[in-house]
Amino acid sequence: RGESSPMTKRTKDADVEDTPRRRARNHVDIPPGTELPLELGTKVHCRWRGKDEFYQAKVIERRPGRGKSDEDYEYYVHYEQFNRRMDSWVSLGEMDLSTLVVVEKTEDGKKKKDAHEPDAEHAEFDPKALQEHEEFTKVRNILQIELGKHEMDTWYFSPFPPEYNDCQKLYFCEYTLQFFKRKEQLQRHLKKNEMRHPPGDEIYRKGKLSFFEIDGKKHKLFCQNLCYLAKLFLDHKTLYYDVDLFLFYVLMECDERGYHIVGYFSKEKCSEEGYNLACILTLPPYQRKGYGKLLISFSYELSKIEGKVGTPERPLSDLGLVSYRGYWTRELLKILGDESKQFLSIKDLSEMTMIKTEDIISTLQHLGLLAYTKGAYVICASPELIEKHFKAAGSGGVPCDPEAIIWSPYDPERARDL
């Protein structure tokens, strides 16, 4: 997004001094001529998370405050320099009203509409669909959740059933993913529920970590609740209501209290496009610990067992592309750096890693290791350059042990008979 414009303070000239200034209840000077409540679309510099930093923000929703005055309104703002997950409710006291830029109107007095052009993360939407998506999801409905021992601030809107719209905090059972409005309800549920692990089949165990494969058709409620939970932290994916068509691979951390969800990825049971992953999420308390890399690595280990080349579903977010490119880089350079494996083609690399040829080509081009001569791609990689890129690619995260996987690929015919 574009940078915010520099803050410009109004000078106190004679005209301003002669005009009485209204004062909001939170002791904010309101410039003369300011119409309250502020219009949706208004731009103004807002305080950043209680600090003495101000950034340009856009008002995208408003609501009456505790008082009855127009000065008591609260505003849901989007900070234009930051991701939507940083959007928040603010009062006039957190705004520098001297930087106010009112929304432009057409000749007939109507507000001008913003252009909605899909970005890389929303490439699946056309401009009209993107506008509808942003309008529907513009305000976070659930601000915080409790899951096991963790409390998490949410990032995005999630389409929970209407009866939860007035609830700012939800309490999740970490074993069934059922959610409740009050902690007392969760505690009663936990007393009745003796299961301390997710449904489905445990297909991997290494130390304290396990993967469970969960069929969306067999365990619909759990998978739907998982989607509701995931959408609180994902913006660029649409929510799959029809979970019957998907398998969910849930990464769990085990201790004496039971199994605790770390993250997951989903994949279509039968993907015509060859996708080996549809949606991926590491929950905030477990991020930056290498678990996201483990999820990606595990998806490719399953592809190797299937004997099918795989690729993640598009579009990839910016962070998703960085994560995948890191995985592809490390896997390819491990092979290219092996002196016993010389004269490999891109097809050979694909068969060894189950990475799609297009992803291999884009990764090697990004690294500057690929040349196109006489109608064919040629890999040009000196040992020194490979070592340099391998170090730059960073850690591979939590390692995946293929020997610990006990799994058979999904068989539609067998599933139909069950």
CSV table of C-alpha atoms in Angstrom, one decimal, residues 3-417:
chain,number,residue,atom,x,y,z
A,3,GLU,CA,2.9,5.5,2.2
A,4,SER,CA,0.9,7.8,4.3
A,5,SER,CA,1.2,11.4,3.5
A,6,PRO,CA,3.3,13.5,5.9
A,7,MET,CA,1.4,15.0,8.8
A,8,THR,CA,0.6,18.7,8.3
A,9,LYS,CA,-0.3,20.7,11.4
A,10,ARG,CA,-2.7,23.6,10.9
A,11,THR,CA,-1.3,27.0,11.8
A,12,LYS,CA,-3.2,29.2,14.2
A,13,ASP,CA,-4.0,32.2,12.1
A,14,ALA,CA,-6.4,35.0,13.1
A,15,ASP,CA,-9.5,33.4,11.6
A,16,VAL,CA,-9.0,30.2,13.6
A,17,GLU,CA,-8.3,32.1,16.8
A,18,ASP,CA,-11.5,34.0,16.4
A,19,THR,CA,-13.6,30.9,15.9
A,20,PRO,CA,-14.7,29.0,19.0
A,21,ARG,CA,-13.5,25.4,19.0
A,22,ARG,CA,-15.7,22.5,20.2
A,23,ARG,CA,-14.1,20.2,22.7
A,24,ALA,CA,-14.9,16.5,22.7
A,25,ARG,CA,-15.5,14.8,26.1
A,26,ASN,CA,-12.1,13.2,25.8
A,27,HIS,CA,-10.5,16.7,25.6
A,28,VAL,CA,-9.8,16.7,21.8
A,29,ASP,CA,-9.8,19.9,19.9
A,30,ILE,CA,-12.3,19.7,17.1
A,31,PRO,CA,-11.4,22.1,14.2
A,32,PRO,CA,-14.2,24.5,13.2
A,33,GLY,CA,-16.4,23.2,10.4
A,34,THR,CA,-15.8,19.5,11.2
A,35,GLU,CA,-19.0,17.5,10.7
A,36,LEU,CA,-19.6,14.8,13.2
A,37,PRO,CA,-19.9,11.9,13.2
A,38,LEU,CA,-17.2,11.5,10.6
A,39,GLU,CA,-18.3,10.1,7.2
A,40,LEU,CA,-17.2,6.6,6.1
A,41,GLY,CA,-14.2,7.0,3.8
A,42,THR,CA,-12.8,9.9,5.7
A,43,LYS,CA,-9.0,9.9,6.1
A,44,VAL,CA,-7.2,11.1,9.2
A,45,HIS,CA,-4.0,10.4,11.1
A,46,CYS,CA,-4.6,8.1,14.0
A,47,ARG,CA,-2.5,7.1,17.0
A,48,TRP,CA,-0.8,3.7,16.5
A,49,ARG,CA,-1.6,1.2,19.2
A,50,GLY,CA,-1.4,3.7,22.1
A,51,LYS,CA,2.0,5.0,21.1
A,52,ASP,CA,3.0,8.5,20.1
A,53,GLU,CA,3.1,7.5,16.5
A,54,PHE,CA,0.4,8.6,14.0
A,55,TYR,CA,-0.4,7.1,10.6
A,56,GLN,CA,-2.9,7.9,8.0
A,57,ALA,CA,-6.0,5.7,8.4
A,58,LYS,CA,-9.4,5.4,6.6
A,59,VAL,CA,-12.7,5.2,8.4
A,60,ILE,CA,-14.5,2.1,7.2
A,61,GLU,CA,-17.2,1.8,9.9
A,62,ARG,CA,-18.7,3.8,12.8
A,63,ARG,CA,-20.9,3.1,15.8
A,64,PRO,CA,-22.4,5.2,18.6
A,65,GLY,CA,-20.3,5.3,21.7
A,66,ARG,CA,-21.4,5.1,25.3
A,67,GLY,CA,-22.6,8.7,25.3
A,68,LYS,CA,-25.4,10.1,23.2
A,69,SER,CA,-23.3,12.9,21.6
A,70,ASP,CA,-22.0,12.7,18.0
A,71,GLU,CA,-18.6,13.4,19.6
A,72,ASP,CA,-18.8,10.0,21.4
A,73,TYR,CA,-18.9,7.9,18.2
A,74,GLU,CA,-16.3,5.2,17.7
A,75,TYR,CA,-14.7,4.5,14.3
A,76,TYR,CA,-13.3,1.3,12.8
A,77,VAL,CA,-10.2,2.4,10.8
A,78,HIS,CA,-7.8,0.8,8.4
A,79,TYR,CA,-4.2,2.0,8.7
A,80,GLU,CA,-3.2,2.5,5.1
A,81,GLN,CA,0.5,1.5,5.6
A,82,PHE,CA,-0.4,-1.8,7.3
A,83,ASN,CA,-2.2,-5.1,6.7
A,84,ARG,CA,-5.9,-5.3,7.4
A,85,ARG,CA,-5.2,-7.4,10.5
A,86,MET,CA,-4.1,-4.1,12.2
A,87,ASP,CA,-7.5,-2.5,11.7
A,88,SER,CA,-9.1,-1.4,15.0
A,89,TRP,CA,-11.8,0.7,16.8
A,90,VAL,CA,-10.7,4.2,17.8
A,91,SER,CA,-12.3,7.3,19.3
A,92,LEU,CA,-11.8,10.9,18.4
A,93,GLY,CA,-9.2,11.2,21.2
A,94,GLU,CA,-6.9,8.9,19.1
A,95,MET,CA,-7.1,11.1,16.0
A,96,ASP,CA,-5.2,14.2,14.9
A,97,LEU,CA,-8.2,16.0,13.4
A,98,SER,CA,-6.0,18.7,12.0
A,99,THR,CA,-5.1,16.1,9.3
A,100,LEU,CA,-8.7,15.3,8.4
A,101,VAL,CA,-9.4,14.6,4.7
A,102,VAL,CA,-13.1,14.4,4.1
A,103,VAL,CA,-14.5,11.9,1.6
A,104,GLU,CA,-15.0,13.3,-1.9
A,105,LYS,CA,-18.5,13.6,-3.3
A,106,THR,CA,-19.9,13.6,-6.8
A,107,GLU,CA,-22.0,16.5,-8.1
A,108,ASP,CA,-25.2,15.0,-6.9
A,109,GLY,CA,-23.8,14.8,-3.4
A,110,LYS,CA,-23.1,11.1,-3.3
A,111,LYS,CA,-19.8,9.7,-2.1
A,112,LYS,CA,-17.3,8.7,-4.8
A,113,LYS,CA,-16.7,5.0,-4.9
A,114,ASP,CA,-13.2,3.6,-4.5
A,115,ALA,CA,-11.7,1.5,-7.3
A,116,HIS,CA,-11.4,-2.1,-6.2
A,117,GLU,CA,-8.6,-3.8,-8.1
A,118,PRO,CA,-7.6,-7.3,-6.9
A,119,ASP,CA,-4.1,-7.6,-5.4
A,120,ALA,CA,-2.0,-10.7,-5.5
A,121,GLU,CA,-3.7,-12.1,-2.4
A,122,HIS,CA,-7.2,-11.6,-3.9
A,123,ALA,CA,-6.6,-12.6,-7.4
A,124,GLU,CA,-9.5,-15.0,-7.3
A,125,PHE,CA,-11.9,-12.1,-7.1
A,126,ASP,CA,-13.0,-9.8,-9.9
A,127,PRO,CA,-13.3,-6.1,-9.0
A,128,LYS,CA,-17.1,-6.4,-8.1
A,129,ALA,CA,-16.6,-9.6,-6.1
A,130,LEU,CA,-13.6,-8.0,-4.3
A,131,GLN,CA,-15.8,-5.0,-3.4
A,132,GLU,CA,-18.5,-7.3,-2.0
A,133,HIS,CA,-15.8,-9.4,-0.1
A,134,GLU,CA,-14.3,-6.2,1.5
A,135,GLU,CA,-17.7,-4.9,2.4
A,136,PHE,CA,-18.8,-8.1,4.0
A,137,THR,CA,-15.5,-8.7,5.9
A,138,LYS,CA,-14.4,-5.2,6.6
A,139,VAL,CA,-15.0,-5.3,10.4
A,140,ARG,CA,-13.7,-8.0,12.7
A,141,ASN,CA,-16.7,-9.5,14.4
A,142,ILE,CA,-14.7,-11.5,17.0
A,143,LEU,CA,-11.9,-9.6,18.6
A,144,GLN,CA,-10.3,-12.3,20.8
A,145,ILE,CA,-10.5,-16.0,21.3
A,146,GLU,CA,-9.3,-18.4,24.0
A,147,LEU,CA,-8.0,-21.7,22.9
A,148,GLY,CA,-6.5,-23.9,25.6
A,149,LYS,CA,-3.9,-21.9,27.5
A,150,HIS,CA,-3.6,-19.3,24.8
A,151,GLU,CA,-5.5,-16.0,24.4
A,152,MET,CA,-5.2,-14.6,20.9
A,153,ASP,CA,-6.2,-11.3,19.3
A,154,THR,CA,-7.9,-12.1,16.0
A,155,TRP,CA,-6.8,-10.6,12.7
A,156,TYR,CA,-9.8,-10.8,10.3
A,157,PHE,CA,-13.6,-11.3,10.0
A,158,SER,CA,-14.9,-14.9,10.1
A,159,PRO,CA,-18.5,-15.7,9.2
A,160,PHE,CA,-19.6,-17.3,12.4
A,161,PRO,CA,-23.4,-18.0,12.8
A,162,PRO,CA,-25.4,-14.8,13.3
A,163,GLU,CA,-26.1,-15.6,17.0
A,164,TYR,CA,-22.3,-15.0,17.7
A,165,ASN,CA,-22.2,-11.5,16.1
A,166,ASP,CA,-22.7,-9.7,19.4
A,167,CYS,CA,-19.8,-11.7,21.0
A,168,GLN,CA,-16.4,-10.0,21.0
A,169,LYS,CA,-14.6,-13.0,22.6
A,170,LEU,CA,-15.1,-16.7,22.0
A,171,TYR,CA,-14.0,-19.7,24.0
A,172,PHE,CA,-12.9,-22.8,22.0
A,173,CYS,CA,-12.5,-26.3,23.2
A,174,GLU,CA,-9.0,-27.2,21.9
A,175,TYR,CA,-10.0,-30.9,21.4
A,176,THR,CA,-13.3,-30.6,19.6
A,177,LEU,CA,-13.0,-26.9,18.4
A,178,GLN,CA,-16.6,-26.2,19.6
A,179,PHE,CA,-16.9,-22.6,20.6
A,180,PHE,CA,-18.9,-20.8,23.3
A,181,LYS,CA,-19.8,-17.3,24.3
A,182,ARG,CA,-19.0,-17.8,28.0
A,183,LYS,CA,-16.2,-19.6,29.8
A,184,GLU,CA,-18.6,-21.4,32.0
A,185,GLN,CA,-20.2,-23.0,29.0
A,186,LEU,CA,-16.7,-24.2,27.9
A,187,GLN,CA,-16.0,-25.6,31.3
A,188,ARG,CA,-19.2,-27.6,31.4
A,189,HIS,CA,-18.4,-28.9,27.9
A,190,LEU,CA,-14.9,-30.0,29.0
A,191,LYS,CA,-16.4,-31.9,32.0
A,192,LYS,CA,-18.6,-33.9,29.7
A,193,ASN,CA,-16.1,-34.4,26.9
A,194,GLU,CA,-13.5,-37.0,27.7
A,195,MET,CA,-11.7,-36.9,24.4
A,196,ARG,CA,-8.3,-35.2,24.6
A,197,HIS,CA,-7.3,-35.5,20.9
A,198,PRO,CA,-8.9,-34.5,17.6
A,199,PRO,CA,-11.0,-37.0,15.5
A,200,GLY,CA,-9.5,-38.9,12.6
A,201,ASP,CA,-6.4,-41.0,12.2
A,202,GLU,CA,-3.0,-40.2,13.7
A,203,ILE,CA,-0.7,-40.7,10.8
A,204,TYR,CA,2.6,-39.3,12.1
A,205,ARG,CA,4.3,-39.1,15.5
A,206,LYS,CA,7.7,-37.8,16.3
A,207,GLY,CA,8.6,-36.8,19.8
A,208,LYS,CA,5.8,-34.5,21.1
A,209,LEU,CA,4.4,-33.8,17.6
A,210,SER,CA,1.7,-35.6,15.7
A,211,PHE,CA,-0.3,-35.2,12.5
A,212,PHE,CA,-4.0,-36.3,12.3
A,213,GLU,CA,-5.7,-36.8,9.0
A,214,ILE,CA,-9.4,-35.8,9.3
A,215,ASP,CA,-11.9,-36.4,6.6
A,216,GLY,CA,-14.3,-33.5,6.2
A,217,LYS,CA,-17.2,-35.8,5.3
A,218,LYS,CA,-16.8,-38.0,8.3
A,219,HIS,CA,-16.0,-35.3,10.8
A,220,LYS,CA,-17.9,-32.3,9.4
A,221,LEU,CA,-18.5,-30.4,12.6
A,222,PHE,CA,-14.9,-30.4,13.6
A,223,CYS,CA,-13.7,-29.4,10.1
A,224,GLN,CA,-16.3,-26.6,9.8
A,225,ASN,CA,-15.2,-25.2,13.2
A,226,LEU,CA,-11.6,-25.5,12.1
A,227,CYS,CA,-12.5,-23.3,9.1
A,228,TYR,CA,-14.2,-20.7,11.3
A,229,LEU,CA,-11.2,-20.6,13.5
A,230,ALA,CA,-8.7,-20.4,10.6
A,231,LYS,CA,-10.6,-17.6,8.9
A,232,LEU,CA,-10.0,-15.4,12.0
A,233,PHE,CA,-6.3,-15.4,10.9
A,234,LEU,CA,-6.6,-15.6,7.1
A,235,ASP,CA,-7.7,-12.9,4.8
A,236,HIS,CA,-7.0,-14.1,1.3
A,237,LYS,CA,-8.9,-17.4,1.4
A,238,THR,CA,-12.6,-17.9,1.0
A,239,LEU,CA,-14.1,-20.2,3.6
A,240,TYR,CA,-15.1,-23.6,2.5
A,241,TYR,CA,-18.5,-24.4,3.8
A,242,ASP,CA,-18.5,-27.8,1.9
A,243,VAL,CA,-15.8,-29.5,3.9
A,244,ASP,CA,-16.9,-32.9,2.5
A,245,LEU,CA,-14.5,-32.5,-0.5
A,246,PHE,CA,-11.4,-31.9,1.7
A,247,LEU,CA,-9.0,-33.8,3.9
A,248,PHE,CA,-7.5,-31.8,6.8
A,249,TYR,CA,-4.0,-32.5,8.2
A,250,VAL,CA,-3.8,-31.1,11.7
A,251,LEU,CA,-0.5,-30.7,13.5
A,252,MET,CA,-0.7,-31.3,17.2
A,253,GLU,CA,1.6,-30.9,20.2
A,254,CYS,CA,1.2,-33.5,22.9
A,255,ASP,CA,1.7,-33.2,26.6
A,256,GLU,CA,0.2,-34.7,29.8
A,257,ARG,CA,-3.0,-32.7,29.3
A,258,GLY,CA,-3.6,-34.0,25.7
A,259,TYR,CA,-3.2,-32.9,22.1
A,260,HIS,CA,-3.0,-29.2,21.4
A,261,ILE,CA,-3.6,-27.8,17.9
A,262,VAL,CA,-0.5,-26.0,16.4
A,263,GLY,CA,-1.7,-25.5,12.8
A,264,TYR,CA,-3.1,-27.4,9.8
A,265,PHE,CA,-3.3,-27.6,6.1
A,266,SER,CA,-6.1,-28.9,3.9
A,267,LYS,CA,-6.1,-30.5,0.5
A,268,GLU,CA,-8.8,-31.6,-2.0
A,269,LYS,CA,-9.5,-35.3,-2.0
A,270,CYS,CA,-9.3,-35.2,-5.8
A,271,SER,CA,-7.7,-32.1,-7.3
A,272,GLU,CA,-7.8,-31.9,-11.1
A,273,GLU,CA,-5.2,-29.1,-11.0
A,274,GLY,CA,-2.7,-31.3,-9.0
A,275,TYR,CA,-2.9,-29.1,-5.9
A,276,ASN,CA,-1.4,-30.8,-2.8
A,277,LEU,CA,-2.5,-28.1,-0.5
A,278,ALA,CA,-5.5,-25.8,-0.4
A,279,CYS,CA,-5.2,-23.8,2.8
A,280,ILE,CA,-2.4,-23.6,5.5
A,281,LEU,CA,-2.2,-21.9,8.9
A,282,THR,CA,0.0,-21.9,11.9
A,283,LEU,CA,-1.8,-20.4,14.9
A,284,PRO,CA,-0.2,-17.2,16.2
A,285,PRO,CA,1.3,-18.7,19.5
A,286,TYR,CA,3.2,-21.2,17.4
A,287,GLN,CA,4.4,-18.9,14.6
A,288,ARG,CA,8.1,-18.2,14.0
A,289,LYS,CA,9.0,-21.6,15.5
A,290,GLY,CA,9.5,-23.6,12.3
A,291,TYR,CA,6.1,-25.2,12.3
A,292,GLY,CA,4.9,-23.6,9.0
A,293,LYS,CA,7.9,-25.1,7.2
A,294,LEU,CA,7.0,-28.5,8.7
A,295,LEU,CA,3.5,-28.2,7.3
A,296,ILE,CA,4.8,-27.5,3.8
A,297,SER,CA,7.4,-30.3,4.1
A,298,PHE,CA,4.7,-32.8,5.3
A,299,SER,CA,2.4,-31.9,2.3
A,300,TYR,CA,5.3,-32.8,-0.1
A,301,GLU,CA,6.1,-36.0,1.8
A,302,LEU,CA,2.5,-37.1,1.2
A,303,SER,CA,2.9,-36.3,-2.5
A,304,LYS,CA,6.0,-38.5,-2.6
A,305,ILE,CA,4.0,-41.4,-1.1
A,306,GLU,CA,1.2,-40.8,-3.7
A,307,GLY,CA,3.7,-40.5,-6.5
A,308,LYS,CA,2.1,-37.3,-7.7
A,309,VAL,CA,3.7,-34.0,-8.4
A,310,GLY,CA,2.1,-31.3,-6.3
A,311,THR,CA,1.8,-27.5,-5.9
A,312,PRO,CA,-0.1,-25.3,-3.5
A,313,GLU,CA,-3.4,-23.8,-4.6
A,314,ARG,CA,-3.2,-20.3,-6.0
A,315,PRO,CA,-3.2,-17.4,-5.2
A,316,LEU,CA,-0.4,-17.4,-2.7
A,317,SER,CA,-0.2,-14.6,-0.3
A,318,ASP,CA,3.1,-12.6,-0.1
A,319,LEU,CA,4.1,-14.5,3.0
A,320,GLY,CA,3.0,-17.8,1.5
A,321,LEU,CA,5.2,-17.3,-1.5
A,322,VAL,CA,8.2,-16.5,0.7
A,323,SER,CA,7.6,-19.7,2.7
A,324,TYR,CA,7.2,-21.9,-0.3
A,325,ARG,CA,10.1,-20.4,-2.2
A,326,GLY,CA,12.2,-21.0,0.9
A,327,TYR,CA,11.2,-24.7,0.9
A,328,TRP,CA,11.7,-25.1,-2.8
A,329,THR,CA,15.1,-23.4,-2.6
A,330,ARG,CA,16.3,-25.7,0.2
A,331,GLU,CA,15.1,-28.9,-1.4
A,332,LEU,CA,16.5,-28.0,-4.9
A,333,LEU,CA,19.9,-26.8,-3.6
A,334,LYS,CA,20.3,-29.9,-1.4
A,335,ILE,CA,20.2,-32.0,-4.7
A,336,LEU,CA,22.2,-29.6,-6.8
A,337,GLY,CA,24.9,-29.4,-4.2
A,338,ASP,CA,25.3,-33.2,-4.2
A,339,GLU,CA,28.4,-33.9,-6.3
A,340,SER,CA,27.1,-37.5,-6.9
A,341,LYS,CA,24.1,-36.1,-8.8
A,342,GLN,CA,25.3,-34.4,-11.9
A,343,PHE,CA,23.6,-33.5,-15.2
A,344,LEU,CA,20.1,-33.4,-13.8
A,345,SER,CA,17.2,-32.0,-15.8
A,346,ILE,CA,14.3,-30.0,-14.4
A,347,LYS,CA,12.1,-33.1,-15.0
A,348,ASP,CA,14.6,-35.1,-12.9
A,349,LEU,CA,14.4,-32.6,-10.1
A,350,SER,CA,10.6,-32.7,-10.2
A,351,GLU,CA,10.5,-36.5,-10.0
A,352,MET,CA,12.9,-36.5,-7.0
A,353,THR,CA,11.1,-33.8,-5.0
A,354,MET,CA,7.5,-33.9,-6.4
A,355,ILE,CA,7.7,-30.2,-6.9
A,356,LYS,CA,5.9,-29.0,-10.0
A,357,THR,CA,8.2,-28.1,-12.9
A,358,GLU,CA,6.8,-24.5,-13.1
A,359,ASP,CA,7.7,-24.0,-9.4
A,360,ILE,CA,11.2,-25.3,-10.0
A,361,ILE,CA,11.7,-23.0,-13.0
A,362,SER,CA,10.5,-19.9,-11.1
A,363,THR,CA,12.6,-20.7,-8.1
A,364,LEU,CA,15.8,-21.3,-10.1
A,365,GLN,CA,15.1,-18.1,-12.1
A,366,HIS,CA,14.6,-16.2,-8.9
A,367,LEU,CA,18.0,-17.5,-7.7
A,368,GLY,CA,19.7,-16.7,-11.0
A,369,LEU,CA,20.6,-20.3,-11.5
A,370,LEU,CA,18.8,-20.9,-14.8
A,371,ALA,CA,19.6,-19.9,-18.3
A,372,TYR,CA,17.5,-20.4,-21.5
A,373,THR,CA,19.6,-21.2,-24.5
A,374,LYS,CA,18.7,-22.9,-27.8
A,375,GLY,CA,15.1,-23.5,-26.8
A,376,ALA,CA,15.9,-25.3,-23.5
A,377,TYR,CA,16.6,-24.4,-19.9
A,378,VAL,CA,20.1,-25.0,-18.6
A,379,ILE,CA,21.0,-25.0,-14.9
A,380,CYS,CA,24.1,-23.0,-14.2
A,381,ALA,CA,25.1,-23.4,-10.6
A,382,SER,CA,28.7,-23.3,-9.2
A,383,PRO,CA,29.3,-24.9,-5.8
A,384,GLU,CA,30.1,-21.5,-4.3
A,385,LEU,CA,26.8,-20.0,-5.6
A,386,ILE,CA,24.8,-23.0,-4.3
A,387,GLU,CA,26.4,-22.7,-0.9
A,388,LYS,CA,25.7,-18.9,-0.8
A,389,HIS,CA,22.0,-19.4,-1.7
A,390,PHE,CA,21.6,-22.3,0.7
A,391,LYS,CA,22.8,-20.2,3.6
A,392,ALA,CA,20.6,-17.3,2.6
A,393,ALA,CA,17.6,-19.7,2.5
A,394,GLY,CA,17.8,-20.0,6.3
A,395,SER,CA,16.7,-22.9,8.5
A,396,GLY,CA,14.4,-25.6,7.2
A,397,GLY,CA,12.3,-25.4,10.4
A,398,VAL,CA,11.1,-28.3,12.4
A,399,PRO,CA,12.3,-31.4,10.4
A,400,CYS,CA,9.8,-33.9,9.0
A,401,ASP,CA,10.8,-37.6,9.4
A,402,PRO,CA,9.4,-39.5,6.4
A,403,GLU,CA,10.0,-42.8,8.3
A,404,ALA,CA,7.5,-41.7,10.9
A,405,ILE,CA,4.6,-41.4,8.4
A,406,ILE,CA,2.1,-44.2,8.5
A,407,TRP,CA,-0.4,-43.3,5.7
A,408,SER,CA,-2.2,-44.6,2.6
A,409,PRO,CA,-3.4,-42.1,-0.1
A,410,TYR,CA,-7.1,-41.4,-0.3
A,411,ASP,CA,-9.0,-43.9,-2.4
A,412,PRO,CA,-12.4,-42.6,-3.7
A,413,GLU,CA,-13.6,-46.2,-4.4
A,414,ARG,CA,-12.7,-47.4,-1.0
A,415,ALA,CA,-14.3,-44.3,0.6
A,416,ARG,CA,-17.5,-44.9,-1.3
A,417,ASP,CA,-17.7,-48.5,0.2
